[in-house]
Amino acid sequence: MTPLLDLRDLSRDYLSRRLTGPVHRLRALDRVSLTIQPGEIFGLVGESGCGKSTLARLVIALDQPTEGQVLFDGEDLFALSPRELARRRRHFQMVFQDPYGSLDPRHRVERIVAEPLHVLPSRPGRAETRECVVEMLESVGLSADHAHRYPHEFSGGQRQRIAIARALITAPKLVVADEAVSALDLSVQAQVLNLLMELRETRGVTFLFITHNLAAVDAIADRVGVMYRGRIVETGPAAVVFDRPLHPYTRMLADAEPSVTRFGRPEPSTRPALLANTPSSGCAFAPRCPLAVARCLSEAPELREIEPLRQAACHRAEEMK
Ligand SMILES: Nc1ncnc2c1ncn2[C@@H]1O[C@H](COP(=O)(O)OP(=O)(O)OP(=O)(O)O)[C@@H](O)[C@H]1O
Ligand code: SF4
Ligand SMILES: [Mg+2]
C-alpha cells in the first residue's frame, strides 16, 4: 500500500547568529525517514527542541527542507508548482498547541472554522459554508449555537475542539496535531484524545500526533517515533516501545514518565540544553547514555531494524532486549 506520508532523508538547517560572532548552522532535522499509512495514528515524541515542530512544518509544507523529500500520497510536495501545492493543501491540516493563541479573538466561531474553505479552488457559497461549519461543530461535540460566539466564550478544551473542527472542514486526509492536548487539564486531554480516535474511525483521518506526553501517545497511537536531536532514534508499535525500549533514550523517557507526562514538559534534568559536550562524530546521545562505549564516540548509529516492525539507532540495541 502506498503510504499516505513518506519522509525521505529529510533535513532542515537553520542559520543562527548570536549578538556577536559568526553565523552558526544548526541542523534541526537530520536525515529523517519515516512512513505513515492511511488511517494510522503515528505518535512523535521527544524532548523540547529535538525538532518535532520543524518536522511538522515540513510535512504540511509551511517550510522547505534543506535536503530530502516529503511524499504525500506518493507525490513529492516540493516538486509541485505553487499552484499545484495550493490545490493539495486541503488534504493536510494542522492543529496547534495553544487553544488561546490559535483562534483569532476578533472573529466568531463560524468564520474561524470556515477559514480553510476560502483557499479552496471551488469555494462553497454562504449557505453551504454555514452547513459545513455546523456539521463540523457537531462532529467535534459542539453545537450550531456555538457558531455565533467568540473564542473567549469557550474553555480551553472547547477551543481545541473548534481548532479541530477548523482543521477538518476541508476533509483532510492527514491532520498534524502538534502538542494539541498539552495545554489542557488531564480530564479534558482524555476527552480530546477520544475525539481524535473517533474521527479516525468515522472519517478515516490519519494523524501525526506530536507530544511530550508519553501517556497520551500510549493511549491513542498505533505506532510511535522517538526523536532525539533532530533524528529518529526508535520506531515501533506504541504498545511495546515504552514497555520494552530498544534505545537507551526511549528507556530514559519511559522511566521519567511521571515527570514527562504531567503537563507535557520534561523536567529540567532531561532538557537537551544541558548537554555538555555533544560529539561532532558518533552518537549524539553518548554524553547522557549509560551504555556508551568507545565505538559510540566515533561511529554514528544508523536507524536499523532490530526486530520485526521495530527500528532503533543504537549500536547496543540488541542488548536492550
Ligand atoms: N526559525 C528558526 N530559526 C532558527 N532556529 C530554529 C527555528 N525554528 C526552530 N529552530 C531550532 O530548531 C530546533 C528544533 O526546534 P523545534 O521547534 O522543531 O523543536 P520541538 O521539538 O518542537 O520543541 P518543543 O517541544 O519545545 O516544541 C531548536 O533548537 C530550535 O531552537
Ligand atoms: S549508540 Fe552507544 S551512546 Fe548511542 S544510544 Fe546506543 S549505546 Fe548509547
Ligand atoms: Mg514544538
Coordinates of C-alpha atoms and ligand atoms in Angstrom, one line a residue:
M1 CA 0.0 0.0 0.0
T2 CA 1.3 3.5 -0.8
P3 CA 2.0 5.3 2.5
L4 CA 0.0 8.5 2.9
L5 CA 3.1 10.2 4.2
D6 CA 6.6 9.1 3.2
L7 CA 9.5 11.2 4.5
R8 CA 12.8 10.5 2.8
D9 CA 16.1 11.7 4.3
L10 CA 14.5 14.9 5.4
S11 CA 16.9 17.5 6.8
R12 CA 16.4 21.1 7.8
D13 CA 19.2 23.5 8.8
Y14 CA 18.7 26.9 10.4
L15 CA 21.2 29.7 10.5
S16 CA 21.5 31.4 13.8
R17 CA 23.7 34.4 14.8
R18 CA 24.4 35.4 18.4
L19 CA 24.7 39.1 19.1
T20 CA 28.4 38.9 18.3
G21 CA 30.3 36.3 16.5
P22 CA 29.9 34.2 13.4
V23 CA 26.7 32.6 11.9
H24 CA 26.1 29.1 13.1
R25 CA 24.4 26.4 11.1
L26 CA 22.0 24.3 13.3
R27 CA 20.7 21.0 12.0
A28 CA 17.2 20.9 13.5
L29 CA 16.3 17.8 11.5
D30 CA 18.8 15.3 10.4
R31 CA 18.0 12.7 7.6
V32 CA 14.6 11.7 9.0
S33 CA 12.9 8.9 7.1
L34 CA 9.5 7.5 8.1
T35 CA 6.3 6.4 6.6
I36 CA 2.7 6.8 7.9
Q37 CA -0.1 4.6 6.4
P38 CA -3.6 5.8 5.7
G39 CA -5.8 5.7 8.8
E40 CA -2.9 5.4 11.1
I41 CA -2.2 7.5 14.3
F42 CA 1.5 8.0 14.4
G43 CA 2.8 9.5 17.7
L44 CA 6.0 11.5 17.6
V45 CA 7.7 12.1 20.9
G46 CA 10.9 13.7 22.2
E47 CA 12.1 16.4 24.5
S48 CA 11.9 20.2 23.9
G49 CA 14.0 21.4 20.9
C50 CA 14.5 17.9 19.3
G51 CA 12.9 19.0 16.1
K52 CA 9.2 17.8 16.3
S53 CA 7.7 21.1 15.2
T54 CA 10.3 21.5 12.5
L55 CA 9.2 18.2 11.1
A56 CA 5.5 19.2 11.4
R57 CA 6.1 22.4 9.4
L58 CA 7.8 20.4 6.6
V59 CA 5.1 17.8 6.5
I60 CA 2.4 20.4 5.8
A61 CA 4.7 22.4 3.5
L62 CA 4.8 25.5 5.7
D63 CA 8.6 25.3 5.4
Q64 CA 11.1 23.9 2.9
P65 CA 13.6 21.1 3.7
T66 CA 17.3 21.7 3.3
E67 CA 17.5 18.2 1.9
G68 CA 15.2 15.3 1.3
Q69 CA 11.6 14.7 0.2
V70 CA 8.1 14.8 1.6
L71 CA 5.9 12.4 -0.4
F72 CA 2.2 12.9 0.3
D73 CA 0.1 10.2 -1.3
G74 CA 3.0 9.4 -3.5
E75 CA 3.7 12.9 -4.7
D76 CA 6.8 14.9 -3.8
L77 CA 5.2 18.1 -2.3
F78 CA 8.3 20.2 -3.0
A79 CA 8.4 19.2 -6.7
L80 CA 4.9 20.6 -7.2
S81 CA 4.3 24.1 -8.7
P82 CA 3.0 26.7 -6.2
R83 CA -0.5 26.4 -7.8
E84 CA -0.4 22.5 -7.6
L85 CA 0.8 22.7 -4.0
A86 CA -2.0 25.1 -3.1
R87 CA -4.5 22.6 -4.5
R88 CA -3.1 19.9 -2.3
R89 CA -3.3 21.9 0.9
R90 CA -6.8 20.9 1.7
H91 CA -5.6 17.3 2.2
F92 CA -3.3 18.2 5.2
Q93 CA -4.2 20.4 8.0
M94 CA -2.7 21.3 11.4
V95 CA -3.9 21.7 15.0
F96 CA -1.6 23.8 17.2
Q97 CA -0.8 23.6 20.9
D98 CA -2.2 26.9 22.1
P99 CA -6.0 26.9 22.1
Y100 CA -6.0 30.6 23.1
G101 CA -3.5 32.0 20.6
S102 CA -4.5 29.9 17.6
L103 CA -8.1 31.3 17.3
D104 CA -8.5 34.9 16.2
P105 CA -10.3 36.6 19.1
R106 CA -12.0 39.2 16.8
H107 CA -13.9 36.6 14.8
R108 CA -16.9 34.5 15.5
V109 CA -16.5 30.7 15.5
E110 CA -18.4 30.4 12.2
R111 CA -15.8 32.5 10.4
I112 CA -12.8 30.8 12.2
V113 CA -14.0 27.3 11.3
A114 CA -14.8 28.2 7.7
E115 CA -11.5 29.9 7.1
P116 CA -9.7 27.0 5.4
L117 CA -12.5 26.8 2.8
H118 CA -11.5 30.2 1.4
V119 CA -8.3 28.7 -0.1
L120 CA -10.2 26.0 -2.0
P121 CA -10.3 26.5 -5.7
S122 CA -14.0 25.9 -5.7
R123 CA -15.1 27.8 -2.7
P124 CA -18.6 26.9 -1.4
G125 CA -21.4 29.5 -1.2
R126 CA -22.6 31.1 2.0
A127 CA -25.4 28.6 2.8
E128 CA -23.3 25.6 2.1
T129 CA -20.4 27.0 4.2
R130 CA -22.8 27.5 7.1
E131 CA -24.0 24.0 6.8
C132 CA -20.4 22.6 6.7
V133 CA -19.5 24.6 9.8
V134 CA -22.5 23.3 11.7
E135 CA -21.7 19.7 10.7
M136 CA -18.1 20.1 11.8
L137 CA -19.0 21.7 15.1
E138 CA -21.4 18.8 15.8
S139 CA -18.8 16.2 14.8
V140 CA -16.4 17.6 17.4
G141 CA -19.1 17.6 20.2
L142 CA -20.2 21.3 19.9
S143 CA -23.5 22.7 18.6
A144 CA -24.9 25.0 15.9
D145 CA -25.4 27.7 18.6
H146 CA -21.6 27.9 19.2
A147 CA -21.1 29.2 15.7
H148 CA -22.2 32.7 16.7
R149 CA -20.0 33.1 19.7
Y150 CA -16.4 34.4 20.1
P151 CA -13.4 32.3 21.2
H152 CA -13.2 34.0 24.7
E153 CA -16.6 32.5 25.5
F154 CA -15.1 28.9 25.4
S155 CA -13.0 26.8 27.7
G156 CA -9.6 25.5 26.6
G157 CA -11.0 22.1 25.7
Q158 CA -13.8 23.6 23.7
R159 CA -11.4 25.9 21.9
Q160 CA -9.3 22.9 20.9
R161 CA -12.5 21.3 19.6
I162 CA -13.0 24.5 17.5
A163 CA -9.5 24.2 16.2
I164 CA -10.1 20.6 15.3
A165 CA -13.3 21.5 13.5
R166 CA -11.4 24.1 11.5
A167 CA -8.8 21.5 10.6
L168 CA -11.4 19.0 9.4
I169 CA -13.5 21.3 7.3
T170 CA -11.6 20.7 4.1
A171 CA -12.0 16.9 4.7
P172 CA -8.2 16.4 5.0
K173 CA -6.5 13.0 4.7
L174 CA -3.9 14.0 7.3
V175 CA -4.1 16.1 10.4
V176 CA -0.9 17.1 12.2
A177 CA -1.6 17.7 15.8
D178 CA 1.4 19.5 17.4
E179 CA 1.1 19.3 21.2
A180 CA -2.7 19.6 20.6
V181 CA -3.6 18.4 24.1
S182 CA -0.6 19.6 26.1
A183 CA -2.1 22.8 27.4
L184 CA -5.3 21.1 28.6
D185 CA -6.2 19.6 32.0
L186 CA -5.9 15.9 32.2
S187 CA -9.6 15.1 32.1
V188 CA -10.0 17.4 29.1
Q189 CA -7.0 15.8 27.4
A190 CA -8.7 12.5 27.7
Q191 CA -11.9 13.8 26.0
V192 CA -9.9 15.4 23.1
L193 CA -7.9 12.2 22.7
N194 CA -11.2 10.2 22.5
L195 CA -12.4 12.7 19.9
L196 CA -9.3 12.2 17.7
M197 CA -9.8 8.4 17.8
E198 CA -13.4 8.8 17.0
L199 CA -12.6 11.0 14.0
R200 CA -10.1 8.4 12.7
E201 CA -12.9 5.8 12.9
T202 CA -15.7 7.9 11.4
R203 CA -13.8 10.0 8.9
G204 CA -10.7 7.8 8.2
V205 CA -8.4 10.7 9.2
T206 CA -4.7 9.9 9.5
F207 CA -3.0 11.7 12.4
L208 CA 0.6 12.7 13.1
F209 CA 0.3 13.3 16.8
I210 CA 3.2 15.2 18.3
T211 CA 3.7 15.5 22.0
H212 CA 5.9 15.3 25.1
N213 CA 3.3 13.2 26.7
L214 CA 4.0 9.5 26.6
A215 CA 0.8 8.6 28.3
A216 CA -1.2 10.4 25.5
V217 CA 0.8 8.6 22.8
D218 CA 0.3 5.3 24.6
A219 CA -3.4 6.0 24.7
I220 CA -4.0 6.7 21.0
A221 CA -1.1 5.9 18.8
D222 CA -0.7 2.8 16.6
R223 CA 3.0 3.4 16.1
V224 CA 5.4 5.8 17.6
G225 CA 8.7 7.5 16.6
V226 CA 11.1 8.8 19.2
M227 CA 13.2 11.8 18.3
Y228 CA 16.5 12.9 19.7
R229 CA 18.4 16.0 18.5
G230 CA 16.8 16.0 15.1
R231 CA 17.0 12.3 14.4
I232 CA 14.5 9.4 14.8
V233 CA 16.2 7.0 17.3
E234 CA 13.4 4.5 17.6
T235 CA 10.2 3.5 15.9
G236 CA 7.7 0.7 16.6
P237 CA 4.2 -0.2 17.7
A238 CA 3.2 2.1 20.6
A239 CA 2.0 -0.9 22.6
V240 CA 5.6 -2.2 23.0
V241 CA 8.0 0.7 22.5
F242 CA 7.7 2.2 26.0
D243 CA 7.3 -1.2 27.7
R244 CA 10.4 -2.7 26.0
P245 CA 12.5 0.1 24.7
L246 CA 15.3 -0.7 22.2
H247 CA 17.1 2.6 22.6
P248 CA 18.5 3.9 25.9
Y249 CA 16.9 7.3 25.3
T250 CA 13.5 5.8 25.0
R251 CA 14.1 4.0 28.2
M252 CA 15.1 7.3 29.8
L253 CA 11.9 8.9 28.7
A254 CA 9.8 5.9 29.8
D255 CA 11.5 5.9 33.2
A256 CA 10.9 9.6 33.6
E257 CA 7.3 9.3 32.6
P258 CA 5.6 10.7 35.7
S259 CA 7.5 14.0 35.3
V260 CA 7.3 13.9 31.5
T261 CA 3.6 13.4 31.3
R262 CA 2.4 15.8 34.0
F263 CA 1.8 18.7 31.7
G264 CA 3.8 17.8 28.7
R265 CA 7.1 19.5 29.6
P266 CA 10.1 17.4 30.6
E267 CA 11.9 18.1 33.9
P268 CA 15.0 20.3 33.5
S269 CA 17.2 17.3 34.0
T270 CA 16.1 15.8 30.7
R271 CA 16.4 19.0 28.7
P272 CA 18.9 18.9 25.8
A273 CA 20.3 22.3 26.6
L274 CA 22.1 20.6 29.5
L275 CA 24.2 18.5 27.2
A276 CA 27.7 19.5 28.0
N277 CA 29.6 18.1 25.0
T278 CA 27.7 16.8 22.0
P279 CA 30.1 14.8 20.0
S280 CA 30.7 16.0 16.4
S281 CA 31.0 12.4 15.3
G282 CA 29.5 9.4 16.9
C283 CA 26.2 9.0 18.7
A284 CA 24.5 12.3 19.8
F285 CA 23.2 10.6 22.8
A286 CA 26.5 9.4 24.1
P287 CA 27.1 12.1 26.7
R288 CA 23.9 11.0 28.5
C289 CA 24.0 7.3 27.7
P290 CA 24.6 4.8 30.5
L291 CA 25.6 2.2 27.9
A292 CA 28.0 4.3 25.8
V293 CA 31.2 2.5 24.7
A294 CA 34.2 3.7 22.7
R295 CA 32.6 2.9 19.4
C296 CA 29.7 5.2 20.2
L297 CA 32.0 8.2 20.2
S298 CA 33.4 7.6 16.8
E299 CA 30.6 6.0 14.8
A300 CA 27.1 7.4 14.5
P301 CA 24.5 4.6 14.7
E302 CA 22.1 4.3 11.8
L303 CA 18.4 3.6 12.3
R304 CA 18.0 -0.2 11.5
E305 CA 15.6 -3.0 12.0
I306 CA 16.2 -4.8 15.3
E307 CA 13.1 -7.0 15.3
P308 CA 10.1 -7.1 13.0
L309 CA 8.3 -3.7 12.9
R310 CA 10.9 -2.2 15.2
Q311 CA 13.8 0.0 14.4
A312 CA 16.4 1.7 16.6
A313 CA 19.6 3.8 16.1
C314 CA 21.9 2.3 18.7
H315 CA 25.0 0.1 18.4
R316 CA 23.8 -1.8 21.5
A317 CA 20.1 -2.1 20.7
E318 CA 20.2 -5.9 20.7
E319 CA 21.4 -5.9 24.3
M320 CA 18.4 -3.8 25.3
K321 CA 16.0 -6.6 24.6
Ligands
LIG1 N1 13.0 29.5 12.6 C1 14.0 29.0 13.3 N2 15.2 29.6 13.3 C2 16.3 29.1 14.0 N3 16.3 28.0 14.7 C3 15.1 27.4 14.8 C4 13.9 27.8 14.1 N4 12.9 27.0 14.4 C5 13.4 26.1 15.2 N5 14.7 26.3 15.5 C6 15.6 25.4 16.3 O1 15.5 24.1 15.8 C7 15.5 23.2 16.9 C8 14.2 22.4 16.9 O2 13.1 23.2 17.2 P1 11.6 22.7 17.2 O3 10.7 23.8 17.4 O4 11.4 21.9 16.0 O5 11.6 21.7 18.5 P2 10.4 20.9 19.2 O6 10.8 19.5 19.3 O7 9.1 21.2 18.5 O8 10.4 21.6 20.6 P3 9.2 21.9 21.6 O9 8.9 20.5 22.2 O10 9.8 22.8 22.6 O11 8.1 22.5 20.9 C9 15.6 24.0 18.2 O12 17.0 24.0 18.5 C10 15.2 25.4 17.7 O13 15.8 26.4 18.5
SF4_2 S1 24.9 4.1 20.2 FE1 26.0 4.0 22.2 S2 25.8 6.0 23.1 FE2 24.3 5.9 21.4 S3 22.4 5.2 22.5 FE3 23.5 3.3 21.8 S4 24.8 2.7 23.5 FE4 24.2 4.8 23.9
MG3 MG 7.3 22.1 19.1

